[in-house]
PDB file of C-alpha atoms in Angstrom:
ATOM      1  CA  UNK Q   1      -0.036  -0.032   0.017  1.00  0.00           C
ATOM      2  CA  UNK Q   2       1.418   3.349  -1.088  1.00  0.00           C
ATOM      3  CA  UNK Q   3       0.838   6.353   1.220  1.00  0.00           C
ATOM      4  CA  UNK Q   4       1.533  10.004   0.493  1.00  0.00           C
ATOM      5  CA  UNK Q   5       0.559  13.363   1.737  1.00  0.00           C
ATOM      6  CA  UNK Q   6       0.037  16.010  -0.865  1.00  0.00           C
ATOM      7  CA  UNK Q   7      -0.607  19.748  -0.275  1.00  0.00           C
ATOM      8  CA  UNK Q   8      -1.577  21.901  -3.201  1.00  0.00           C
ATOM      9  CA  UNK Q   9      -1.051  25.688  -2.603  1.00  0.00           C
ATOM     10  CA  UNK Q  10      -2.873  26.700  -5.758  1.00  0.00           C
ATOM     11  CA  UNK Q  11      -3.445  30.298  -6.458  1.00  0.00           C
ATOM     12  CA  UNK Q  12      -2.749  31.409  -2.762  1.00  0.00           C
ATOM     13  CA  UNK Q  13       0.998  32.210  -3.416  1.00  0.00           C
ATOM     14  CA  UNK Q  14       2.551  35.288  -5.049  1.00  0.00           C
ATOM     15  CA  UNK Q  15       3.524  33.626  -8.272  1.00  0.00           C
ATOM     16  CA  UNK Q  16       5.506  36.498  -9.672  1.00  0.00           C
ATOM     17  CA  UNK Q  17       8.271  35.988  -7.117  1.00  0.00           C
ATOM     18  CA  UNK Q  18       7.505  32.332  -5.900  1.00  0.00           C
ATOM     19  CA  UNK Q  19      10.019  29.722  -7.080  1.00  0.00           C
ATOM     20  CA  UNK Q  20      10.770  25.943  -6.727  1.00  0.00           C
ATOM     21  CA  UNK Q  21      13.509  26.747  -3.933  1.00  0.00           C
ATOM     22  CA  UNK Q  22      10.616  28.293  -1.879  1.00  0.00           C
ATOM     23  CA  UNK Q  23       8.485  25.157  -2.368  1.00  0.00           C
ATOM     24  CA  UNK Q  24      11.381  22.984  -1.470  1.00  0.00           C
ATOM     25  CA  UNK Q  25      11.630  24.950   1.877  1.00  0.00           C
ATOM     26  CA  UNK Q  26       7.823  24.633   2.363  1.00  0.00           C
ATOM     27  CA  UNK Q  27       8.155  20.805   1.834  1.00  0.00           C
ATOM     28  CA  UNK Q  28      11.035  20.535   4.148  1.00  0.00           C
ATOM     29  CA  UNK Q  29       9.069  22.459   6.945  1.00  0.00           C
ATOM     30  CA  UNK Q  30       6.043  20.270   6.490  1.00  0.00           C
ATOM     31  CA  UNK Q  31       8.194  16.937   6.421  1.00  0.00           C
ATOM     32  CA  UNK Q  32      10.158  17.980   9.546  1.00  0.00           C
ATOM     33  CA  UNK Q  33       6.911  19.043  11.351  1.00  0.00           C
ATOM     34  CA  UNK Q  34       5.097  15.732  10.436  1.00  0.00           C
ATOM     35  CA  UNK Q  35       8.091  13.591  11.677  1.00  0.00           C
ATOM     36  CA  UNK Q  36       8.410  15.633  14.920  1.00  0.00           C
ATOM     37  CA  UNK Q  37       4.642  15.411  15.549  1.00  0.00           C
ATOM     38  CA  UNK Q  38       4.195  11.750  14.944  1.00  0.00           C
ATOM     39  CA  UNK Q  39       7.420  10.155  16.016  1.00  0.00           C
ATOM     40  CA  UNK Q  40       8.657  12.373  18.817  1.00  0.00           C
ATOM     41  CA  UNK Q  41       5.451  13.755  20.328  1.00  0.00           C
ATOM     42  CA  UNK Q  42       3.283  10.763  19.606  1.00  0.00           C
ATOM     43  CA  UNK Q  43       0.334  12.699  17.991  1.00  0.00           C
ATOM     44  CA  UNK Q  44      -1.919  11.613  15.182  1.00  0.00           C
ATOM     45  CA  UNK Q  45      -3.130  13.577  12.140  1.00  0.00           C
ATOM     46  CA  UNK Q  46      -5.781  15.356  14.360  1.00  0.00           C
ATOM     47  CA  UNK Q  47      -3.143  16.350  16.866  1.00  0.00           C
ATOM     48  CA  UNK Q  48      -4.370  13.901  19.557  1.00  0.00           C
ATOM     49  CA  UNK Q  49      -2.287  11.207  21.275  1.00  0.00           C
ATOM     50  CA  UNK Q  50      -1.814   8.049  19.171  1.00  0.00           C
ATOM     51  CA  UNK Q  51      -3.852   5.000  20.128  1.00  0.00           C
ATOM     52  CA  UNK Q  52      -2.035   3.121  22.843  1.00  0.00           C
ATOM     53  CA  UNK Q  53      -0.102  -0.074  22.241  1.00  0.00           C
ATOM     54  CA  UNK Q  54      -1.931  -3.387  22.956  1.00  0.00           C
ATOM     55  CA  UNK Q  55      -1.699  -4.887  26.470  1.00  0.00           C
ATOM     56  CA  UNK Q  56      -2.883  -8.247  25.254  1.00  0.00           C
ATOM     57  CA  UNK Q  57      -0.136 -10.971  26.114  1.00  0.00           C
ATOM     58  CA  UNK Q  58       2.226 -11.492  23.173  1.00  0.00           C
ATOM     59  CA  UNK Q  59       5.217 -13.607  22.218  1.00  0.00           C
ATOM     60  CA  UNK Q  60       8.033 -11.881  20.192  1.00  0.00           C
ATOM     61  CA  UNK Q  61       9.829 -14.584  18.283  1.00  0.00           C
ATOM     62  CA  UNK Q  62      13.561 -13.961  17.975  1.00  0.00           C
ATOM     63  CA  UNK Q  63      13.545 -14.479  14.184  1.00  0.00           C
ATOM     64  CA  UNK Q  64      10.571 -12.280  13.591  1.00  0.00           C
ATOM     65  CA  UNK Q  65      10.708  -8.867  11.663  1.00  0.00           C
ATOM     66  CA  UNK Q  66       9.736  -7.173  15.042  1.00  0.00           C
ATOM     67  CA  UNK Q  67      12.643  -8.717  16.890  1.00  0.00           C
ATOM     68  CA  UNK Q  68      14.986  -8.029  14.043  1.00  0.00           C
ATOM     69  CA  UNK Q  69      14.235  -4.276  14.329  1.00  0.00           C
ATOM     70  CA  UNK Q  70      14.136  -4.071  18.183  1.00  0.00           C
ATOM     71  CA  UNK Q  71      15.830  -6.898  20.097  1.00  0.00           C
ATOM     72  CA  UNK Q  72      13.517  -8.143  22.850  1.00  0.00           C
ATOM     73  CA  UNK Q  73      14.569  -7.483  26.381  1.00  0.00           C
ATOM     74  CA  UNK Q  74      12.849  -8.535  29.574  1.00  0.00           C
ATOM     75  CA  UNK Q  75       9.778 -10.731  29.351  1.00  0.00           C
ATOM     76  CA  UNK Q  76       9.981 -14.556  29.987  1.00  0.00           C
ATOM     77  CA  UNK Q  77      11.730 -17.038  27.753  1.00  0.00           C
ATOM     78  CA  UNK Q  78       9.234 -18.735  25.349  1.00  0.00           C
ATOM     79  CA  UNK Q  79       9.964 -22.254  24.339  1.00  0.00           C
ATOM     80  CA  UNK Q  80       8.799 -23.833  21.029  1.00  0.00           C
ATOM     81  CA  UNK Q  81       5.973 -26.365  21.430  1.00  0.00           C
ATOM     82  CA  UNK Q  82       6.313 -28.418  18.305  1.00  0.00           C
ATOM     83  CA  UNK Q  83       8.602 -29.078  15.323  1.00  0.00           C
ATOM     84  CA  UNK Q  84      12.407 -28.784  15.321  1.00  0.00           C
ATOM     85  CA  UNK Q  85      12.415 -26.075  17.975  1.00  0.00           C
ATOM     86  CA  UNK Q  86      10.261 -28.000  20.385  1.00  0.00           C
ATOM     87  CA  UNK Q  87      11.736 -27.255  23.945  1.00  0.00           C
ATOM     88  CA  UNK Q  88      14.224 -24.610  22.752  1.00  0.00           C
ATOM     89  CA  UNK Q  89      13.782 -20.845  23.450  1.00  0.00           C
ATOM     90  CA  UNK Q  90      12.346 -19.340  20.416  1.00  0.00           C
ATOM     91  CA  UNK Q  91      11.332 -15.909  21.790  1.00  0.00           C
ATOM     92  CA  UNK Q  92      10.140 -13.807  24.696  1.00  0.00           C
ATOM     93  CA  UNK Q  93       6.621 -13.770  26.233  1.00  0.00           C
ATOM     94  CA  UNK Q  94       5.337 -10.486  27.462  1.00  0.00           C
ATOM     95  CA  UNK Q  95       2.255 -10.670  29.737  1.00  0.00           C
ATOM     96  CA  UNK Q  96       1.620  -6.892  29.340  1.00  0.00           C
ATOM     97  CA  UNK Q  97       1.563  -7.181  25.509  1.00  0.00           C
ATOM     98  CA  UNK Q  98       3.257  -5.142  22.982  1.00  0.00           C
ATOM     99  CA  UNK Q  99       3.218  -2.169  25.346  1.00  0.00           C
ATOM    100  CA  UNK Q 100       5.419  -4.156  27.898  1.00  0.00           C
ATOM    101  CA  UNK Q 101       7.751  -5.241  25.030  1.00  0.00           C
ATOM    102  CA  UNK Q 102       8.294  -1.710  23.826  1.00  0.00           C
ATOM    103  CA  UNK Q 103       8.839  -0.297  27.288  1.00  0.00           C
ATOM    104  CA  UNK Q 104      11.351  -2.975  28.315  1.00  0.00           C
ATOM    105  CA  UNK Q 105      13.191  -3.094  24.945  1.00  0.00           C
ATOM    106  CA  UNK Q 106      13.752   0.598  24.142  1.00  0.00           C
ATOM    107  CA  UNK Q 107      17.179   1.929  25.134  1.00  0.00           C
ATOM    108  CA  UNK Q 108      17.817   5.166  26.961  1.00  0.00           C
ATOM    109  CA  UNK Q 109      14.362   6.275  27.421  1.00  0.00           C
ATOM    110  CA  UNK Q 110      13.348   7.616  30.782  1.00  0.00           C
ATOM    111  CA  UNK Q 111       9.783   7.573  32.143  1.00  0.00           C
ATOM    112  CA  UNK Q 112       8.111  10.933  31.607  1.00  0.00           C
ATOM    113  CA  UNK Q 113      10.745  11.940  29.046  1.00  0.00           C
ATOM    114  CA  UNK Q 114       9.327  10.252  25.919  1.00  0.00           C
ATOM    115  CA  UNK Q 115       5.900   9.533  24.623  1.00  0.00           C
ATOM    116  CA  UNK Q 116       4.425   6.080  25.162  1.00  0.00           C
ATOM    117  CA  UNK Q 117       3.436   5.487  21.581  1.00  0.00           C
ATOM    118  CA  UNK Q 118       6.127   6.698  19.237  1.00  0.00           C
ATOM    119  CA  UNK Q 119       5.740   4.377  16.270  1.00  0.00           C
ATOM    120  CA  UNK Q 120       9.530   3.825  16.287  1.00  0.00           C
ATOM    121  CA  UNK Q 121      10.773   0.302  16.335  1.00  0.00           C
ATOM    122  CA  UNK Q 122      14.079   0.608  14.586  1.00  0.00           C
ATOM    123  CA  UNK Q 123      13.641   4.329  13.375  1.00  0.00           C
ATOM    124  CA  UNK Q 124      13.448   3.091   9.667  1.00  0.00           C
ATOM    125  CA  UNK Q 125       9.957   4.509   9.188  1.00  0.00           C
ATOM    126  CA  UNK Q 126      10.779   7.951  10.674  1.00  0.00           C
ATOM    127  CA  UNK Q 127      13.972   8.213   8.632  1.00  0.00           C
ATOM    128  CA  UNK Q 128      12.216   7.085   5.424  1.00  0.00           C
ATOM    129  CA  UNK Q 129       9.762  10.106   5.295  1.00  0.00           C
ATOM    130  CA  UNK Q 130      10.926  12.217   2.436  1.00  0.00           C
ATOM    131  CA  UNK Q 131       9.888  14.759  -0.213  1.00  0.00           C
ATOM    132  CA  UNK Q 132       8.948  12.838  -3.343  1.00  0.00           C
ATOM    133  CA  UNK Q 133       7.635  15.655  -5.670  1.00  0.00           C
ATOM    134  CA  UNK Q 134       7.765  19.498  -5.753  1.00  0.00           C
ATOM    135  CA  UNK Q 135       6.028  21.806  -8.154  1.00  0.00           C
ATOM    136  CA  UNK Q 136       5.461  25.509  -8.094  1.00  0.00           C
ATOM    137  CA  UNK Q 137       2.167  25.004  -6.364  1.00  0.00           C
ATOM    138  CA  UNK Q 138       2.327  21.645  -4.407  1.00  0.00           C
ATOM    139  CA  UNK Q 139       4.488  19.232  -2.566  1.00  0.00           C
ATOM    140  CA  UNK Q 140       4.272  15.483  -2.108  1.00  0.00           C
ATOM    141  CA  UNK Q 141       5.699  13.812   1.042  1.00  0.00           C
ATOM    142  CA  UNK Q 142       5.926  10.047   1.205  1.00  0.00           C
ATOM    143  CA  UNK Q 143       7.733   7.171   2.934  1.00  0.00           C
ATOM    144  CA  UNK Q 144      10.528   5.548   0.819  1.00  0.00           C
ATOM    145  CA  UNK Q 145      12.235   2.189   0.682  1.00  0.00           C
ATOM    146  CA  UNK Q 146      11.157  -0.783   2.816  1.00  0.00           C
ATOM    147  CA  UNK Q 147       9.030   1.461   4.998  1.00  0.00           C
ATOM    148  CA  UNK Q 148       6.455   1.751   2.365  1.00  0.00           C
ATOM    149  CA  UNK Q 149       5.411  -1.825   3.061  1.00  0.00           C
ATOM    150  CA  UNK Q 150       4.201  -1.073   6.562  1.00  0.00           C
ATOM    151  CA  UNK Q 151       3.550   2.685   6.672  1.00  0.00           C
ATOM    152  CA  UNK Q 152       0.067   2.125   5.306  1.00  0.00           C
ATOM    153  CA  UNK Q 153      -0.849  -0.680   7.753  1.00  0.00           C
ATOM    154  CA  UNK Q 154       0.587   1.478  10.626  1.00  0.00           C
ATOM    155  CA  UNK Q 155      -1.538   4.437   9.475  1.00  0.00           C
ATOM    156  CA  UNK Q 156      -4.721   2.283   9.429  1.00  0.00           C
ATOM    157  CA  UNK Q 157      -4.132   1.332  13.043  1.00  0.00           C
ATOM    158  CA  UNK Q 158      -3.203   4.917  14.311  1.00  0.00           C
ATOM    159  CA  UNK Q 159      -4.233   7.517  11.726  1.00  0.00           C
ATOM    160  CA  UNK Q 160      -0.917   9.305  11.787  1.00  0.00           C
ATOM    161  CA  UNK Q 161      -0.207  10.055   8.182  1.00  0.00           C
ATOM    162  CA  UNK Q 162      -1.138  13.440   6.763  1.00  0.00           C
ATOM    163  CA  UNK Q 163      -0.770  17.160   7.367  1.00  0.00           C
ATOM    164  CA  UNK Q 164      -2.326  18.067  10.606  1.00  0.00           C
ATOM    165  CA  UNK Q 165      -3.444  21.527  11.913  1.00  0.00           C
ATOM    166  CA  UNK Q 166      -0.253  21.637  13.829  1.00  0.00           C
ATOM    167  CA  UNK Q 167       1.780  20.984  10.766  1.00  0.00           C
ATOM    168  CA  UNK Q 168       0.038  23.921   9.008  1.00  0.00           C
ATOM    169  CA  UNK Q 169       0.666  26.123  12.040  1.00  0.00           C
ATOM    170  CA  UNK Q 170       4.359  25.241  11.791  1.00  0.00           C
ATOM    171  CA  UNK Q 171       4.319  26.109   8.069  1.00  0.00           C
ATOM    172  CA  UNK Q 172       2.638  29.447   8.765  1.00  0.00           C
ATOM    173  CA  UNK Q 173       5.249  30.221  11.405  1.00  0.00           C
ATOM    174  CA  UNK Q 174       8.032  29.527   8.923  1.00  0.00           C
ATOM    175  CA  UNK Q 175       6.429  31.389   5.938  1.00  0.00           C
ATOM    176  CA  UNK Q 176       7.779  34.942   6.575  1.00  0.00           C
ATOM    177  CA  UNK Q 177      11.369  33.665   6.378  1.00  0.00           C
ATOM    178  CA  UNK Q 178      10.587  31.535   3.328  1.00  0.00           C
ATOM    179  CA  UNK Q 179       8.811  34.371   1.468  1.00  0.00           C
ATOM    180  CA  UNK Q 180      11.478  36.893   2.517  1.00  0.00           C
ATOM    181  CA  UNK Q 181      14.266  34.698   1.014  1.00  0.00           C
ATOM    182  CA  UNK Q 182      12.093  34.129  -2.111  1.00  0.00           C
ATOM    183  CA  UNK Q 183      11.714  37.830  -2.680  1.00  0.00           C
ATOM    184  CA  UNK Q 184      15.382  38.522  -2.096  1.00  0.00           C
ATOM    185  CA  UNK Q 185      16.257  35.942  -4.726  1.00  0.00           C
ATOM    186  CA  UNK Q 186      13.702  37.573  -7.137  1.00  0.00           C
ATOM    187  CA  UNK Q 187      15.094  41.136  -6.476  1.00  0.00           C
ATOM    188  CA  UNK Q 188      18.730  39.834  -6.820  1.00  0.00           C
ATOM    189  CA  UNK Q 189      17.773  38.178 -10.153  1.00  0.00           C
ATOM    190  CA  UNK Q 190      16.505  41.419 -11.581  1.00  0.00           C
ATOM    191  CA  UNK Q 191      19.676  43.427 -10.937  1.00  0.00           C
TER     192      UNK Q 191
END
């Protein structure tokens, strides 16, 4: 599933001085704000806290994609029940569910210093968010690489992808500087 955020600025910009460099700056402000809001502040597209992680008991298998991205710590050893791994430790059991797994396995996080739901397992998703396309009136921001495969599924569970009111406010705060730089480039080009 592909996922993208597109914002069309249409006729609301002063086109006689507006250039692609200004739109690139707009795209970067929106991208940075989206990453900050979602992954470091734990807010969804409506600027509300992201849905909490599950507390349903779970086993994180050591050869799973989840364990590959964030090595399980804590929990109780879980032994295989059949097949060639019967009786061998094949993962970790977390009575408190995925929420307990994340809490025990994340490094360097102090209670009260980070958000509970940050959508960061390995950091691959947050690092993959990039600007895909820029035109004189619009920008498209999308995840890239392997993160595309699970970005959509993560969004369906937690509604994080898109430009929120907070992201728009961050853009409005940055506009005077972007527009000033754009006007300076236009004036310098006419001399």
